[in-house]
GROMACS .gro file of C-alpha atoms in nm:
model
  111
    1UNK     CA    1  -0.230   0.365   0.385
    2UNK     CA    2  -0.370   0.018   0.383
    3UNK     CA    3  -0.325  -0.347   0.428
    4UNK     CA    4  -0.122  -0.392   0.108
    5UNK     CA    5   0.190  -0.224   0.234
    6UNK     CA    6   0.381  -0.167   0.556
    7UNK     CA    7   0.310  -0.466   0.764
    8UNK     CA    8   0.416  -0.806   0.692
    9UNK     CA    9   0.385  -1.125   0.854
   10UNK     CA   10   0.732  -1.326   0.876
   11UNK     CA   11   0.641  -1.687   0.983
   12UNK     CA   12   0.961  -1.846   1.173
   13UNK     CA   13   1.065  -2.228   1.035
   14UNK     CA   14   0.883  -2.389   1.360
   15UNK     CA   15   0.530  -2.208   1.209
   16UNK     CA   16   0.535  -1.955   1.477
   17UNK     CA   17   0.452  -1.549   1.385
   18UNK     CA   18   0.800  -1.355   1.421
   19UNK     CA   19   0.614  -0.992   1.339
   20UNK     CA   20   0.355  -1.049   1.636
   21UNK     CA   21   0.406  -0.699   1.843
   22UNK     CA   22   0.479  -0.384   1.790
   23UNK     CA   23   0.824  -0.449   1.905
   24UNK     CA   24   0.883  -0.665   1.597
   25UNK     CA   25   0.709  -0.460   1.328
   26UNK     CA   26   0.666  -0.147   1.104
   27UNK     CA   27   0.403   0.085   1.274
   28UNK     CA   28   0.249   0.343   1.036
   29UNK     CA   29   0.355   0.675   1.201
   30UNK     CA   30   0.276   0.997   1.151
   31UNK     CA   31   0.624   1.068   0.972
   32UNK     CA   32   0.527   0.771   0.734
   33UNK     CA   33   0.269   1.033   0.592
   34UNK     CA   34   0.458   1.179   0.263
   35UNK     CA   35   0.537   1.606   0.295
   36UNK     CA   36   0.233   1.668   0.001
   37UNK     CA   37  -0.062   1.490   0.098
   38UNK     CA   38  -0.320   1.670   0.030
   39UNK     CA   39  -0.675   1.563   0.075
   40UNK     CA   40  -1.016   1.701   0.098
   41UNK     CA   41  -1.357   1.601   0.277
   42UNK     CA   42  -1.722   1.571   0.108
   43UNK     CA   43  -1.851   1.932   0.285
   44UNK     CA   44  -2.239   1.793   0.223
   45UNK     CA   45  -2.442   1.588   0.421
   46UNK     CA   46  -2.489   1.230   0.251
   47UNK     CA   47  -2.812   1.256   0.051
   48UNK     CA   48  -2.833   0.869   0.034
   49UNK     CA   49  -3.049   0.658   0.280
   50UNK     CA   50  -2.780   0.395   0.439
   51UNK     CA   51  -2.754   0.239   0.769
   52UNK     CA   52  -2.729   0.472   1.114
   53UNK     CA   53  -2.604   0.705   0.778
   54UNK     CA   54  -2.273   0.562   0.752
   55UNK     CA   55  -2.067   0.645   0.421
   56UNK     CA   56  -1.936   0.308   0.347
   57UNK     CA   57  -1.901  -0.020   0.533
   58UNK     CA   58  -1.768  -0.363   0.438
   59UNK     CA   59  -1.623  -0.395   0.079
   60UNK     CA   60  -1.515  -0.018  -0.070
   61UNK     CA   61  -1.303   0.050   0.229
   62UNK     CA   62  -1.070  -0.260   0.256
   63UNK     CA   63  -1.060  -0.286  -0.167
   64UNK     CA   64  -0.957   0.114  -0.115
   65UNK     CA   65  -0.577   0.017  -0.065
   66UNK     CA   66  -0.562  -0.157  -0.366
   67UNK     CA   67  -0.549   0.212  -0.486
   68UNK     CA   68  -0.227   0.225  -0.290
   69UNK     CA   69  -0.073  -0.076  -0.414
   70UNK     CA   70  -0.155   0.038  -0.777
   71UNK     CA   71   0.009   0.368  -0.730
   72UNK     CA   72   0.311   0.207  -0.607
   73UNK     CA   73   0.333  -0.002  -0.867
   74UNK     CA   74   0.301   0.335  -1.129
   75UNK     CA   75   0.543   0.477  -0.962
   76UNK     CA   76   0.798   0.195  -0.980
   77UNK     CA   77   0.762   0.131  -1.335
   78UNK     CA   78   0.821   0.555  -1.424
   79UNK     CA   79   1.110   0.544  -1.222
   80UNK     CA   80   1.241   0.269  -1.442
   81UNK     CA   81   1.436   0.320  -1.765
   82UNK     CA   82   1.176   0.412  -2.030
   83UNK     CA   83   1.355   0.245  -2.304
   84UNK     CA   84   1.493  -0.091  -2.402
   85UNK     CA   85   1.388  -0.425  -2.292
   86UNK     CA   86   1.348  -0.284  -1.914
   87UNK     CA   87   1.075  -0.073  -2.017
   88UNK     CA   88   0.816  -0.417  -2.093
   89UNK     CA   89   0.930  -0.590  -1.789
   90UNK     CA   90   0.653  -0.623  -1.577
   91UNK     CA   91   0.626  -0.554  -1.223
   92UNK     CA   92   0.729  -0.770  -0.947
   93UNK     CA   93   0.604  -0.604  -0.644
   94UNK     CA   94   0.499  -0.841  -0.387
   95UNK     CA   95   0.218  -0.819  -0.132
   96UNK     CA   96   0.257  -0.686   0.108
   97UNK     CA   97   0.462  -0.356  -0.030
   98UNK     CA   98   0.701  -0.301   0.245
   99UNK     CA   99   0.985  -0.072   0.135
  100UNK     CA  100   1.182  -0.370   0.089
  101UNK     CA  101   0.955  -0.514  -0.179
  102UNK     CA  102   0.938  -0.175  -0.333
  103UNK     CA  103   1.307  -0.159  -0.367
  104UNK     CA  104   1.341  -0.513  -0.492
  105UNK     CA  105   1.073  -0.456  -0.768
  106UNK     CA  106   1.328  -0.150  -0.844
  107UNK     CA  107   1.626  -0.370  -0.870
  108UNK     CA  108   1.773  -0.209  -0.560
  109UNK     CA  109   1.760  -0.482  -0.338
  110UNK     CA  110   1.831  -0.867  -0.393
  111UNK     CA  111   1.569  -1.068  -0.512
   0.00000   0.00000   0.00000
């Protein structure tokens, strides 16, 4: 789903990488994907002239999990209470958005 959420780099106090193998990280898996997630290919050809006809390279695909992030952070703020002072709160959601950052930015977890 992107860069912006399940893996996180925890530094130890001596500088050195705790998360540095699989054996120390989240993994996207395939039971990460959610039960409705529905997509659907372009069934054209690309009618654009573009290098060996590739459909995007560099930029749109990393910015694309900003997307993610974003609907993360929609999501957060319509579970929260639509009234009151909670309601202008703004989002805390750090980067990366582990599941523990989206339940902190819920008030779920300790800050």
């Amino acid at each position: 789903m992107g860069w912006l959420n399940p893996e996180e780099l925890v530094w130890k106090a001596d500088g050195a990488l705790a998360t540095h193998a699989p054996s120390t990280y989240k993994i996207p898996a395939t039971g990460d994907i959610p039960e409705h997630f529905r997509i659907a290919l372009w069934p054209e050809a690309n009618r654009e002239d573009n290098v060996g006809g590739s459909k995007a390279v560099g930029e749109p695909p990393f910015m694309l999990a900003v997307s993610v992030y974003e609907a993360l952070r929609h999501a957060i703020a319509a579970a929260r209470p639509q009234d009151g002072d909670a309601a202008w709160i703004p989002i805390a959601l750090q980067a990366p958005a582990t599941a523990e950052s989206v339940l902190r930015a819920l008030g779920r977890l300790p800050a």
